[in-house]
Coordinates of C-alpha atoms in Angstrom, one line a residue:
Chain X
X1111 CA 9.7 41.7 -4.3
X1112 CA 13.0 40.6 -3.0
X1113 CA 14.7 37.7 -4.9
X1114 CA 16.2 36.2 -1.8
X1115 CA 15.2 37.2 1.7
X1116 CA 16.4 35.7 5.0
X1117 CA 15.0 36.5 8.2
X1118 CA 16.9 35.6 11.4
X1119 CA 18.2 32.4 9.9
X1120 CA 20.3 30.4 12.5
X1121 CA 21.7 26.9 11.8
X1122 CA 23.2 24.6 14.5
X1123 CA 25.2 21.4 13.6
X1124 CA 25.1 19.9 17.2
X1125 CA 27.0 22.4 19.2
X1126 CA 28.4 24.2 16.4
X1127 CA 26.7 27.2 15.2
X1128 CA 27.1 27.6 11.5
X1129 CA 24.7 30.7 11.1
X1130 CA 23.6 33.2 13.9
X1131 CA 20.6 35.1 12.9
X1132 CA 21.4 36.2 9.4
X1133 CA 19.1 38.8 7.9
X1134 CA 19.8 39.5 4.2
X1135 CA 17.7 40.8 1.1
X1136 CA 18.8 40.3 -2.4
X1137 CA 17.0 42.4 -4.6
X1138 CA 15.6 41.2 -8.0
X1139 CA 18.1 41.9 -10.8
X1140 CA 21.1 42.5 -8.8
X1141 CA 24.4 40.5 -8.9
X1142 CA 25.1 39.9 -5.4
X1143 CA 28.5 38.6 -4.2
X1144 CA 28.4 36.7 -1.1
X1145 CA 31.9 36.9 0.5
X1146 CA 33.5 35.3 3.3
X1147 CA 36.4 33.2 4.4
X1148 CA 36.1 29.4 4.1
X1149 CA 34.0 28.1 7.0
X1150 CA 32.1 31.4 7.4
X1151 CA 28.9 29.8 6.7
X1152 CA 28.3 30.5 3.1
X1153 CA 27.7 27.0 1.7
X1154 CA 25.4 26.4 4.7
X1155 CA 23.3 29.5 3.7
X1156 CA 23.0 28.3 0.3
X1157 CA 22.1 24.8 1.4
X1158 CA 19.5 26.4 3.5
X1159 CA 18.1 28.4 0.5
X1160 CA 18.0 25.3 -1.5
X1161 CA 16.3 23.2 1.1
X1162 CA 19.3 20.8 1.3
X1163 CA 19.7 21.6 5.3
X1164 CA 16.8 22.9 7.3
X1165 CA 17.2 26.0 9.5
X1166 CA 17.3 25.7 13.1
X1167 CA 15.6 29.0 13.5
X1168 CA 14.4 31.8 11.4
X1169 CA 12.7 31.9 7.8
X1170 CA 13.7 32.6 4.3
X1171 CA 11.9 33.1 1.2
X1172 CA 13.3 32.6 -2.5
X1173 CA 11.5 34.3 -5.4
X1174 CA 8.6 34.9 -3.0
X1175 CA 8.2 31.2 -2.1
X1176 CA 9.1 29.9 1.4
X1177 CA 12.1 27.8 1.2
X1178 CA 10.7 24.7 3.1
X1179 CA 7.3 24.6 1.9
X1180 CA 7.7 25.1 -1.8
X1181 CA 11.1 24.2 -2.8
X1182 CA 10.0 22.7 -5.9
X1183 CA 8.5 26.0 -7.1
X1184 CA 11.9 27.7 -6.2
X1185 CA 14.1 25.2 -8.1
X1186 CA 11.7 25.3 -11.0
X1187 CA 12.9 28.9 -11.5
X1188 CA 16.4 28.7 -10.1
X1189 CA 19.8 27.5 -11.7
X1190 CA 22.3 26.2 -9.3
X1191 CA 26.1 25.6 -9.5
X1192 CA 26.6 23.7 -6.1
X1193 CA 29.8 23.4 -4.2
X1194 CA 31.5 20.1 -4.1
X1195 CA 29.4 18.4 -6.6
X1196 CA 30.3 15.5 -8.8
X1197 CA 29.1 14.8 -12.2
X1198 CA 27.8 11.5 -13.5
X1199 CA 30.9 9.8 -14.8
X1200 CA 29.3 7.3 -17.0
X1201 CA 27.0 9.8 -18.8
X1202 CA 27.9 12.3 -21.6
X1203 CA 27.8 16.1 -21.4
X1204 CA 24.7 15.9 -23.7
X1205 CA 22.9 13.3 -21.5
X1206 CA 23.4 15.5 -18.4
X1207 CA 22.0 18.6 -20.3
X1208 CA 19.0 16.7 -21.7
X1209 CA 18.2 15.2 -18.1
X1210 CA 18.2 19.1 -16.9
X1211 CA 16.2 20.2 -19.9
X1212 CA 13.7 17.5 -19.4
X1213 CA 13.7 17.9 -15.6
X1214 CA 12.8 21.7 -16.1
X1215 CA 10.5 21.0 -18.9
X1216 CA 12.6 23.8 -20.7
X1217 CA 12.8 24.6 -24.3
X1218 CA 16.7 24.5 -24.6
X1219 CA 19.1 23.1 -27.1
X1220 CA 21.9 21.2 -25.5
X1221 CA 24.4 22.0 -28.3
X1222 CA 23.8 25.7 -28.0
X1223 CA 24.4 25.5 -24.3
X1224 CA 27.6 23.5 -24.8
X1225 CA 28.8 26.1 -27.3
X1226 CA 28.1 28.9 -24.7
X1227 CA 30.1 27.5 -22.1
X1228 CA 32.9 26.2 -24.5
X1229 CA 32.5 22.5 -24.5
X1230 CA 30.8 21.9 -27.8
X1231 CA 33.6 19.4 -29.0
X1232 CA 33.2 17.4 -25.8
X1233 CA 29.5 17.2 -25.6
X1234 CA 29.3 13.4 -26.7
X1235 CA 32.1 12.3 -24.5
X1236 CA 31.5 10.9 -21.1
X1237 CA 31.8 13.5 -18.4
X1238 CA 34.1 11.3 -16.2
X1239 CA 36.7 12.0 -18.8
X1240 CA 36.3 15.8 -18.2
X1241 CA 38.9 18.0 -16.7
X1242 CA 37.5 19.7 -13.6
X1243 CA 37.3 22.9 -15.4
X1244 CA 35.3 21.4 -18.1
X1245 CA 33.1 19.6 -15.5
X1246 CA 32.6 23.1 -13.9
X1247 CA 31.4 24.6 -17.4
X1248 CA 29.2 21.7 -18.0
X1249 CA 27.4 22.2 -14.5
X1250 CA 27.3 26.0 -15.3
X1251 CA 25.5 25.0 -18.6
X1252 CA 23.1 23.0 -16.6
X1253 CA 22.5 25.9 -14.3
X1254 CA 21.5 28.3 -17.1
X1255 CA 19.1 25.7 -18.7
X1256 CA 15.6 27.3 -19.3
X1257 CA 16.6 31.0 -18.5
X1258 CA 16.2 30.6 -14.7
X1259 CA 15.2 34.0 -12.7
X1260 CA 17.8 33.2 -10.1
X1261 CA 21.1 31.9 -10.4
X1262 CA 23.0 30.6 -7.4
X1263 CA 26.5 29.9 -7.9
X1264 CA 28.5 28.5 -4.9
X1265 CA 32.2 29.2 -5.4
X1266 CA 31.7 29.2 -9.2
X1267 CA 35.4 29.8 -10.2
X1268 CA 36.8 27.0 -8.3
X1269 CA 38.9 24.9 -10.5
X1270 CA 38.7 27.3 -13.5
X1271 CA 41.6 28.4 -15.4
X1272 CA 41.7 32.2 -16.1
X1273 CA 39.9 31.8 -19.5
X1274 CA 37.3 29.7 -17.5
X1275 CA 37.0 32.4 -14.9
X1276 CA 36.5 35.1 -17.6
X1277 CA 33.8 33.0 -19.2
X1278 CA 32.1 32.6 -15.9
X1279 CA 32.1 36.4 -15.3
X1280 CA 30.7 36.8 -18.9
X1281 CA 28.0 34.4 -18.5
X1282 CA 26.9 36.1 -15.2
X1283 CA 26.8 39.3 -16.8
X1284 CA 24.8 38.2 -19.9
X1285 CA 22.4 36.2 -17.5
X1286 CA 22.0 39.3 -15.4
X1287 CA 21.3 41.5 -18.6
X1288 CA 18.7 39.0 -19.6
X1289 CA 17.0 39.7 -16.3
X1290 CA 18.3 37.1 -13.9
X1291 CA 19.3 37.8 -10.3
X1292 CA 22.8 36.3 -9.6
X1293 CA 23.6 35.2 -6.2
X1294 CA 27.5 34.0 -5.9
X1295 CA 29.6 33.0 -3.2
X1296 CA 33.3 33.5 -3.0
X1297 CA 36.3 33.7 -0.8
X1298 CA 38.2 35.8 -3.2
X1299 CA 37.7 39.5 -3.1
X1300 CA 38.8 40.1 -6.7
X1301 CA 36.2 37.9 -8.3
X1302 CA 33.3 39.6 -6.3
X1303 CA 34.8 43.0 -7.2
X1304 CA 34.7 42.3 -10.8
X1305 CA 31.2 41.6 -11.4
X1306 CA 29.0 42.4 -8.3
X1307 CA 26.8 45.3 -7.7
X1308 CA 26.3 44.6 -4.0
X1309 CA 28.3 42.5 -1.6
X1310 CA 27.6 40.9 1.6
X1311 CA 30.2 39.8 4.0
X1312 CA 29.6 36.7 6.1
X1313 CA 32.1 35.8 8.9
X1314 CA 31.6 33.3 11.7
X1315 CA 28.1 32.8 10.8
X1316 CA 27.2 36.4 11.0
X1317 CA 26.4 38.9 8.2
X1318 CA 28.9 41.5 9.2
X1319 CA 28.4 43.7 6.3
X1320 CA 26.2 44.4 3.3
X1321 CA 27.4 47.2 0.9
X1322 CA 28.2 48.3 -2.7
X1323 CA 31.4 47.3 -4.1
X1324 CA 32.6 50.9 -3.9
X1325 CA 32.0 51.0 -0.3
X1326 CA 33.8 47.9 0.3
X1327 CA 36.7 49.1 -1.7
X1328 CA 37.1 52.2 0.3
X1329 CA 37.1 50.0 3.6
X1330 CA 39.6 47.7 2.0
X1331 CA 42.0 50.7 1.0
X1332 CA 42.6 51.3 4.5
X1333 CA 44.8 48.1 5.0
X1334 CA 47.6 48.0 2.6
X1335 CA 50.8 46.6 4.3
X1336 CA 54.0 48.0 3.3
X1337 CA 57.3 46.3 4.2
X1338 CA 60.4 48.4 4.3
X1339 CA 64.0 46.9 4.5
X1340 CA 66.5 49.5 5.6
X1341 CA 70.0 49.3 4.5
X1342 CA 71.5 49.2 8.0
X1343 CA 69.9 48.7 11.6
X1344 CA 71.2 51.9 13.0
X1345 CA 68.4 54.2 11.8
X1346 CA 65.6 51.9 12.7
X1347 CA 64.2 53.7 15.7
X1348 CA 64.5 57.0 14.1
X1349 CA 62.5 55.8 11.0
X1350 CA 60.0 54.1 13.3
X1351 CA 59.4 57.6 15.0
X1352 CA 59.2 59.4 11.7
X1353 CA 56.6 56.9 10.2
X1354 CA 54.3 56.9 13.3
X1355 CA 54.1 60.7 12.9
X1356 CA 52.0 60.3 9.6
X1357 CA 48.4 60.6 9.7
X1358 CA 47.8 57.8 7.1
X1359 CA 49.8 55.0 9.2
X1360 CA 47.8 52.9 11.5
X1361 CA 50.4 50.5 12.7
X1362 CA 54.4 50.2 12.5
X1363 CA 56.6 47.2 13.8
X1364 CA 60.1 46.8 13.5
X1365 CA 62.1 43.6 13.2
X1366 CA 65.6 43.9 12.7
X1367 CA 66.1 46.1 9.7
X1368 CA 62.6 45.4 8.4
X1369 CA 59.5 47.8 9.3
X1370 CA 56.0 46.6 8.7
X1371 CA 53.7 49.5 8.2
X1372 CA 50.1 49.2 7.9
X1373 CA 48.8 52.4 6.0
X1374 CA 46.5 53.7 3.5
X1375 CA 47.1 52.6 0.0
X1376 CA 48.2 55.9 -1.3
X1377 CA 50.5 56.5 1.7
X1378 CA 53.4 54.4 0.2
X1379 CA 55.2 57.5 -1.0
X1380 CA 54.8 59.4 2.2
X1381 CA 56.2 56.6 4.2
X1382 CA 59.3 56.0 2.1
X1383 CA 59.9 60.1 2.1
X1384 CA 59.7 59.7 6.0
X1385 CA 62.2 57.0 6.2
X1386 CA 64.7 59.0 4.0
X1387 CA 64.0 62.3 6.0
X1388 CA 64.9 60.5 9.2
X1389 CA 68.2 59.6 7.7
X1390 CA 67.6 56.0 7.0
X1391 CA 68.2 54.4 3.6
X1392 CA 65.6 52.1 2.0
X1393 CA 67.4 49.0 0.6
X1394 CA 64.2 47.4 -0.6
X1395 CA 60.2 47.7 0.0
X1396 CA 57.3 45.8 -0.9
X1397 CA 53.5 46.1 -0.8
X1398 CA 51.1 43.3 0.2
X1399 CA 47.5 43.5 -0.8
X1400 CA 45.1 43.4 2.1
X1401 CA 44.0 39.8 2.4
X1402 CA 40.2 39.4 2.9
X1403 CA 40.5 38.8 6.5
X1404 CA 42.3 42.3 6.8
X1405 CA 39.4 43.7 4.7
X1406 CA 37.0 42.4 7.1
X1407 CA 39.0 43.7 10.2
X1408 CA 39.0 47.0 8.5
X1409 CA 35.5 47.0 7.4
X1410 CA 34.2 46.0 10.9
X1411 CA 36.4 48.7 12.4
X1412 CA 35.2 51.2 10.3
X1413 CA 31.6 50.3 10.9
X1414 CA 32.0 50.4 14.5
X1415 CA 33.8 54.0 14.2
X1416 CA 30.9 55.2 11.9
X1417 CA 28.2 53.5 13.7
X1418 CA 26.0 56.6 14.4
X1419 CA 25.8 57.3 10.6
X1420 CA 24.9 53.7 9.4
X1421 CA 21.5 53.1 9.0
X1422 CA 20.6 49.7 10.2
Chain K
X830 CA 17.1 5.6 -39.6
X831 CA 14.4 7.9 -38.4
X832 CA 12.1 7.5 -35.7
X833 CA 9.1 7.5 -38.1
X834 CA 10.4 4.6 -40.2
X835 CA 11.0 2.5 -37.1
X836 CA 7.8 1.2 -35.3
X837 CA 9.3 0.1 -32.4
X838 CA 11.3 3.4 -31.9
X839 CA 8.2 5.2 -32.6
X840 CA 6.3 3.3 -30.1
X841 CA 8.9 4.0 -27.4
X842 CA 9.0 7.7 -28.3
X843 CA 5.2 7.6 -27.9
X844 CA 5.3 5.9 -24.4
X845 CA 8.2 8.3 -23.4
X846 CA 6.1 11.5 -24.3
X847 CA 3.0 10.1 -22.5
X848 CA 4.7 9.3 -19.4
X849 CA 6.5 12.8 -19.5
X850 CA 3.3 14.5 -19.9
X851 CA 1.5 12.5 -17.2
X852 CA 0.7 14.6 -14.1
X853 CA 1.8 12.1 -11.7
X854 CA 5.2 11.4 -13.2
X855 CA 7.4 14.2 -12.1
X856 CA 9.9 11.8 -11.2
X857 CA 10.3 10.2 -14.7
X858 CA 13.3 12.0 -16.0
X859 CA 15.2 10.9 -12.9
X860 CA 14.3 7.3 -13.4
X861 CA 15.5 7.6 -17.0
X862 CA 18.8 9.3 -16.0
X863 CA 19.1 6.6 -13.2
X864 CA 18.5 3.9 -15.9
X865 CA 21.0 5.2 -18.2
X866 CA 23.7 5.8 -15.6
X867 CA 23.3 2.5 -13.8
X868 CA 23.0 0.3 -16.8
X869 CA 26.4 1.6 -17.9
X870 CA 28.2 0.2 -14.7
X871 CA 30.3 -2.7 -15.3
X872 CA 29.7 -4.5 -11.9
X873 CA 26.0 -4.9 -12.6
X874 CA 26.8 -6.6 -15.7
X875 CA 29.1 -8.9 -14.1
X876 CA 26.5 -9.8 -11.6
X877 CA 23.9 -10.0 -14.0
X878 CA 25.8 -12.3 -16.2
X879 CA 26.4 -14.6 -13.4
X880 CA 22.8 -14.5 -12.4
X881 CA 21.6 -15.2 -16.2
X882 CA 24.0 -18.2 -16.4
X883 CA 22.9 -19.8 -13.2
X884 CA 19.2 -19.1 -13.9
X885 CA 19.5 -20.6 -17.3
X886 CA 21.7 -23.3 -16.4
X887 CA 19.2 -25.7 -15.2
X888 CA 17.4 -25.5 -18.5
X889 CA 20.6 -26.3 -20.3
X890 CA 21.4 -29.1 -17.9
X891 CA 17.9 -30.6 -18.4
X892 CA 18.1 -30.5 -22.1
X893 CA 21.6 -31.9 -22.7
X894 CA 22.1 -34.3 -19.6
X895 CA 18.3 -35.0 -19.3
X896 CA 18.4 -34.3 -15.6
X897 CA 14.6 -34.0 -15.6
X898 CA 14.4 -37.6 -16.7
X899 CA 13.5 -38.7 -13.3
X900 CA 10.3 -36.7 -13.4
X901 CA 9.4 -38.3 -16.5
X902 CA 10.1 -41.5 -15.0
X903 CA 7.8 -40.9 -12.0
X904 CA 5.0 -40.6 -14.3
X905 CA 4.8 -36.8 -14.6
X906 CA 5.4 -35.4 -18.0
X907 CA 8.6 -33.3 -18.4
X908 CA 7.5 -29.7 -18.5
X909 CA 9.0 -26.2 -17.5
X910 CA 7.7 -26.9 -14.1
X911 CA 10.7 -29.0 -13.5
X912 CA 12.8 -26.2 -14.7
X913 CA 11.2 -24.0 -12.2
X914 CA 11.8 -26.5 -9.5
X915 CA 15.6 -26.2 -10.2
X916 CA 15.6 -22.5 -10.7
X917 CA 13.8 -21.8 -7.5
X918 CA 16.6 -22.7 -5.0
X919 CA 19.0 -20.6 -7.4
X920 CA 16.8 -17.5 -7.9
X921 CA 15.7 -17.4 -4.2
X922 CA 19.1 -16.5 -2.7
X923 CA 20.8 -15.1 -5.7
X924 CA 18.3 -12.5 -7.1
X925 CA 18.1 -10.6 -3.7
X926 CA 22.0 -10.2 -3.7
X927 CA 21.8 -8.9 -7.3
X928 CA 18.9 -6.6 -6.4
X929 CA 21.0 -5.3 -3.3
X930 CA 24.0 -4.6 -5.4
X931 CA 21.8 -2.5 -7.9
X932 CA 19.9 -0.7 -5.2
X933 CA 22.4 -0.1 -2.2
X934 CA 24.3 2.9 -3.8
X935 CA 21.2 4.8 -5.2
X936 CA 21.0 7.7 -2.9
X937 CA 23.9 7.1 -0.3
X938 CA 26.7 7.1 -2.9
X939 CA 25.1 10.4 -4.6
X940 CA 24.9 12.0 -1.4
X941 CA 28.5 11.1 -0.5
X942 CA 29.8 12.4 -3.9
X943 CA 27.8 15.6 -3.9
X944 CA 25.9 14.8 -7.2
X945 CA 22.7 14.6 -5.2
X946 CA 23.0 18.6 -4.9
X947 CA 22.8 18.6 -8.5
X948 CA 19.7 16.3 -8.6
X949 CA 17.9 18.2 -5.9
X950 CA 18.8 21.8 -7.4
X951 CA 16.1 20.6 -10.2
X952 CA 12.7 20.7 -9.6
X953 CA 12.1 17.6 -7.5
X954 CA 10.8 17.0 -4.2
X955 CA 12.9 14.3 -2.3
X956 CA 9.9 11.9 -2.7
X957 CA 9.8 12.2 -6.3
X958 CA 13.7 11.7 -6.2
X959 CA 13.2 8.4 -4.3
X960 CA 10.3 7.4 -6.6
X961 CA 12.4 8.0 -9.7
X962 CA 15.5 6.0 -8.2
X963 CA 13.1 3.4 -7.3
X964 CA 11.5 3.1 -10.7
X965 CA 14.9 3.5 -12.6
X966 CA 16.9 1.0 -10.7
X967 CA 13.9 -1.7 -10.4
X968 CA 14.0 -1.5 -14.2
X969 CA 17.7 -2.5 -14.2
X970 CA 17.0 -5.5 -11.7
X971 CA 14.4 -6.5 -14.3
X972 CA 16.9 -6.8 -17.2
X973 CA 18.9 -9.9 -15.7
X974 CA 15.4 -11.7 -14.7
X975 CA 14.1 -11.0 -18.1
X976 CA 17.0 -12.0 -20.0
X977 CA 17.5 -15.0 -17.7
X978 CA 13.9 -16.2 -18.5
X979 CA 14.0 -15.4 -22.2
X980 CA 17.3 -17.5 -22.6
X981 CA 15.6 -20.4 -20.8
X982 CA 12.6 -20.4 -23.2
X983 CA 15.1 -20.1 -26.1
X984 CA 16.8 -23.1 -24.7
X985 CA 13.7 -25.1 -23.8
X986 CA 11.8 -24.3 -27.0
X987 CA 13.7 -26.8 -29.4
X988 CA 13.7 -29.4 -26.8
X989 CA 11.2 -32.0 -26.0
X990 CA 10.5 -30.2 -22.8
X991 CA 6.7 -29.0 -22.8
X992 CA 6.3 -25.4 -21.7
X993 CA 3.6 -25.0 -19.1
X994 CA 2.7 -21.5 -19.8
X995 CA 0.6 -20.5 -16.9
X996 CA 3.0 -21.6 -14.2
X997 CA 6.1 -20.4 -16.2
X998 CA 4.5 -16.8 -16.6
X999 CA 3.3 -16.7 -12.9
X1000 CA 6.7 -17.7 -12.0
X1001 CA 8.2 -15.2 -14.0
X1002 CA 6.0 -12.5 -12.7
X1003 CA 6.6 -13.7 -9.1
X1004 CA 10.4 -13.4 -9.7
X1005 CA 10.1 -9.9 -11.1
X1006 CA 8.3 -8.8 -8.0
X1007 CA 10.8 -10.5 -5.7
X1008 CA 13.8 -8.8 -7.4
X1009 CA 11.7 -5.4 -7.3
X1010 CA 11.1 -5.9 -3.6
X1011 CA 14.8 -6.3 -2.7
X1012 CA 15.9 -3.4 -4.9
X1013 CA 13.2 -1.2 -3.0
X1014 CA 14.5 -2.6 0.2
X1015 CA 18.1 -1.7 -0.7
X1016 CA 17.1 1.8 -2.0
X1017 CA 15.1 2.6 1.2
X1018 CA 18.2 1.8 3.4
X1019 CA 20.2 3.9 0.9
X1020 CA 18.0 7.0 1.6
X1021 CA 18.0 6.4 5.2
X1022 CA 21.8 5.6 5.9
X1023 CA 24.6 8.2 5.6
X1024 CA 27.0 6.4 3.3
X1025 CA 27.0 3.9 0.6
X1026 CA 29.2 1.5 2.4
X1027 CA 26.7 1.4 5.5
X1028 CA 23.7 1.0 3.2
X1029 CA 25.5 -1.9 1.6
X1030 CA 26.6 -3.5 5.1
X1031 CA 23.1 -3.0 6.4
X1032 CA 21.0 -4.5 3.5
X1033 CA 23.6 -7.4 2.9
X1034 CA 23.4 -8.2 6.7
X1035 CA 19.6 -8.3 6.8
X1036 CA 19.8 -10.4 3.8
X1037 CA 22.1 -12.9 5.3
X1038 CA 20.0 -12.9 8.4
X1039 CA 16.9 -13.6 6.4
X1040 CA 18.7 -16.3 4.3
X1041 CA 20.4 -18.1 7.1
X1042 CA 19.0 -17.3 10.5
X1043 CA 15.1 -16.5 9.8
X1044 CA 14.0 -20.1 9.1
X1045 CA 15.0 -20.8 12.7
X1046 CA 13.5 -17.6 14.1
X1047 CA 9.8 -18.9 13.9
X1048 CA 10.6 -22.3 15.4
X1049 CA 12.7 -20.8 18.1
X1050 CA 10.3 -18.0 18.8
X1051 CA 7.6 -20.8 19.2
X1052 CA 9.6 -22.9 21.4
X1053 CA 10.6 -19.9 23.6
X1054 CA 7.0 -18.7 24.0
X1055 CA 6.0 -22.4 24.7
X1056 CA 8.5 -22.7 27.5
X1057 CA 8.1 -19.5 29.1
X1058 CA 4.7 -18.2 28.3
X1059 CA 2.8 -21.3 28.3
X1060 CA 1.3 -20.9 24.9
X1061 CA -0.4 -24.1 23.5
X1062 CA 0.7 -26.5 20.8
X1063 CA -1.6 -24.8 18.3
X1064 CA -0.4 -21.4 19.2
X1065 CA 3.2 -22.4 18.9
X1066 CA 2.5 -23.7 15.4
X1067 CA 0.7 -20.5 14.3
X1068 CA 3.9 -18.5 15.7
X1069 CA 6.2 -20.7 13.7
X1070 CA 4.4 -20.5 10.3
X1071 CA 3.5 -16.9 10.6
X1072 CA 7.0 -15.8 11.5
X1073 CA 8.4 -17.8 8.8
X1074 CA 6.3 -16.1 6.2
X1075 CA 7.2 -12.7 7.3
X1076 CA 10.5 -13.2 5.6
X1077 CA 10.5 -12.1 1.8
X1078 CA 12.7 -15.1 0.9
X1079 CA 10.2 -17.6 2.5
X1080 CA 7.2 -15.6 1.1
X1081 CA 8.7 -16.0 -2.5
X1082 CA 9.4 -19.6 -2.0
X1083 CA 6.0 -20.6 -1.0
X1084 CA 4.4 -18.6 -3.6
X1085 CA 6.5 -20.3 -6.3
X1086 CA 5.9 -23.8 -4.6
X1087 CA 2.1 -22.6 -4.7
X1088 CA 2.4 -22.2 -8.5
X1089 CA 4.0 -25.5 -9.0
X1090 CA 1.9 -27.5 -6.6
X1091 CA -1.4 -25.8 -7.1
X1092 CA -2.1 -25.9 -3.4
X1093 CA -1.5 -23.2 -0.9
X1094 CA -1.6 -25.5 2.0
X1095 CA 0.9 -28.0 0.7
X1096 CA 3.4 -25.1 -0.2
X1097 CA 2.9 -23.5 3.5
X1098 CA 3.5 -26.9 5.1
X1099 CA 6.9 -26.9 3.5
X1100 CA 7.9 -23.9 5.8
X1101 CA 7.0 -25.8 8.9
X1102 CA 9.2 -28.1 11.0
X1103 CA 6.3 -30.4 11.9
X1104 CA 4.1 -30.6 8.8
X1105 CA 1.9 -33.4 10.4
X1106 CA 1.1 -31.3 13.5
X1107 CA 0.5 -28.1 11.5
X1108 CA -2.0 -30.0 9.2
X1109 CA -3.8 -32.0 11.7
X1110 CA -3.9 -29.8 14.8
X1111 CA -3.6 -26.3 13.4
X1112 CA -5.5 -26.6 10.1
X1113 CA -7.7 -29.4 11.2
X1114 CA -6.9 -31.7 8.2
X1115 CA -5.5 -35.4 7.6
X1116 CA -2.0 -35.7 6.3
X1117 CA -1.7 -38.3 3.7
X1118 CA 1.4 -39.4 2.2
X1119 CA 1.2 -39.7 -1.5
X1120 CA 3.9 -40.5 -4.2
X1121 CA 4.1 -36.5 -4.7
X1122 CA 4.7 -35.8 -1.1
X1123 CA 2.5 -34.8 1.8
X1124 CA -1.0 -34.0 1.1
X1125 CA -3.0 -32.1 3.9
X1126 CA -6.7 -33.2 2.9
X1127 CA -9.9 -31.4 4.2
X1128 CA -8.1 -28.6 5.9
X1129 CA -8.9 -25.1 5.8
X1130 CA -6.2 -22.2 5.5
X1131 CA -6.8 -19.4 7.6
X1132 CA -6.7 -16.1 5.5
X1133 CA -3.5 -14.9 7.2
X1134 CA -1.8 -17.8 5.4
X1135 CA -3.7 -17.3 2.2
X1136 CA -2.0 -16.2 -1.1
X1137 CA -3.2 -12.6 -0.8
X1138 CA -1.6 -12.4 2.6
X1139 CA 1.5 -13.9 1.6
X1140 CA 1.6 -11.5 -1.4
X1141 CA 1.1 -8.7 1.2
X1142 CA 3.8 -10.1 3.4
X1143 CA 6.4 -9.9 0.4
X1144 CA 5.2 -6.4 -0.5
X1145 CA 5.6 -5.1 3.0
X1146 CA 9.5 -5.7 2.4
X1147 CA 8.8 -3.0 -0.4
X1148 CA 6.6 -0.7 1.3
X1149 CA 8.1 -0.5 4.7
X1150 CA 11.7 0.2 3.6
X1151 CA 10.6 2.8 1.0
X1152 CA 8.5 4.6 3.4
X1153 CA 10.9 4.6 6.4
X1154 CA 13.7 5.5 4.0
X1155 CA 11.7 8.4 2.7
X1156 CA 10.8 9.5 6.1
X1157 CA 14.5 9.7 7.2
X1158 CA 15.6 11.1 3.9
X1159 CA 12.8 13.7 3.8
X1160 CA 14.0 15.1 7.2
X1161 CA 17.8 15.1 7.1
X1162 CA 20.4 17.6 6.1
X1163 CA 22.3 16.6 3.1

């Protein structure tokens, strides 16, 4: 049985289409990264899974339960870290955790949970006085109460410092090893790469790709941007011609003495060599990591080229 | 101090456990959370304090300045009924305001701030959420009412004022119900509307309308129908009384009057613009003016104006907003 199954889910807010026929399967035991730029429809998808928002069309099940018919059964076995939440300022961390433990009828210990997310010394303070990062840790602790079968984390590293982000990844791995399926959304490629088995990319309300992390990385590799500044402008044309001649290069544009080259990430030396051979002198060069949008672009392009080989 | 050594704590613990284990109380942890959270809001304490002071004030005045003396002179012995007479015009307009402030933010505020997502990530249906909110916030409303009544009793006990237990307890019960009704009313609007600001504006707006204009509505509607629809005088009187009773404020007032006067007819007549016509033409009685006020003798009160019916009208203001609020809340995108 799949942990999450979406079948043609469409959501319209008035005339705006937030999701267009999304089909998605998340297998049990997977760590699934739900990747997409802000506004792609990630939160809408999660809101639909949790029955906060009702789909205009299509259907979905979570842990085998229909999302609209049996939301309570789903939530009993799911831990959620929502996006844009707020804690109860006037209640302590312990009161938050006790409330969740009681709500889920779980056999859990508030102190242990607080210890696990690193807020043990603040557990009896009011959550209103917590920093954003501590609130995030508290809500994470609330999400893992009662060993849920599924964890749904919406942009979980927002507001966390590097230590917090590392802790988040650790807990995601631990929970997964315990047997939980983890579904988390992010607009940052690096976070998804670090922990996920499988990645789905959502763009403009469509699931444009679902692949392993390795597959995604391969696609992303095609789009490193190299910026080369020449010592003088005389050799620009010759350098552009030389670079264009390389197989690994997809685009070259010149602006004064600056050349912007789109190429494979391992083609940097070849580009620089070509410039030198054309008689140009490299004054400076820098590489830019491919942005997520560029990865999407590269990935969709590659999918289109390889269309016959891809099984739908 | 351990729970076992403290019988009160143990009893509370037992009640807590048995509610928790009850099949129909899935909403219980929400009401507990709601109570804990709301009880820490300073605004509610300020309002409650004002309410308690105003509520107990008549008792204090009666004791120290003997304001109730006029009742004693008129032949009636001075009892807590005199206190209730003073407290009624204070509680009737003030308690709804307190209850609205306690209830209006219940769901709309959480929805605005996003904490509703945390709540609904837990195993609750939206209906259970609403039930939990209602119970938790109603308990908050009962705090100022209970403390106000207890303060009054404490002030009155050592004085020469006699405690009329039956009417005092009935008054306490009716007032509590009145507070809970307006809490539910505000929570229903909070569930239906998008922002807490709108929920507050709507509930206070309706409250002000009920308080200021509703009493004229029945009379106005009666006159209008009489002028344009040729209804008879008796029908006009019926319209006036019936419409008046549909206001929860009027319903509460007339119920408390009934407790004091011991007569539903006399209490209903207080709501009409023309008690004599109402008594004689509508109820078929005779109005006799006595020392204690108008007495409508040998009249029969139709069941729609009876005690049970009026309690029903009051409770409509609890049921309708909650059900309507639930319906809207259940079907909306958060």
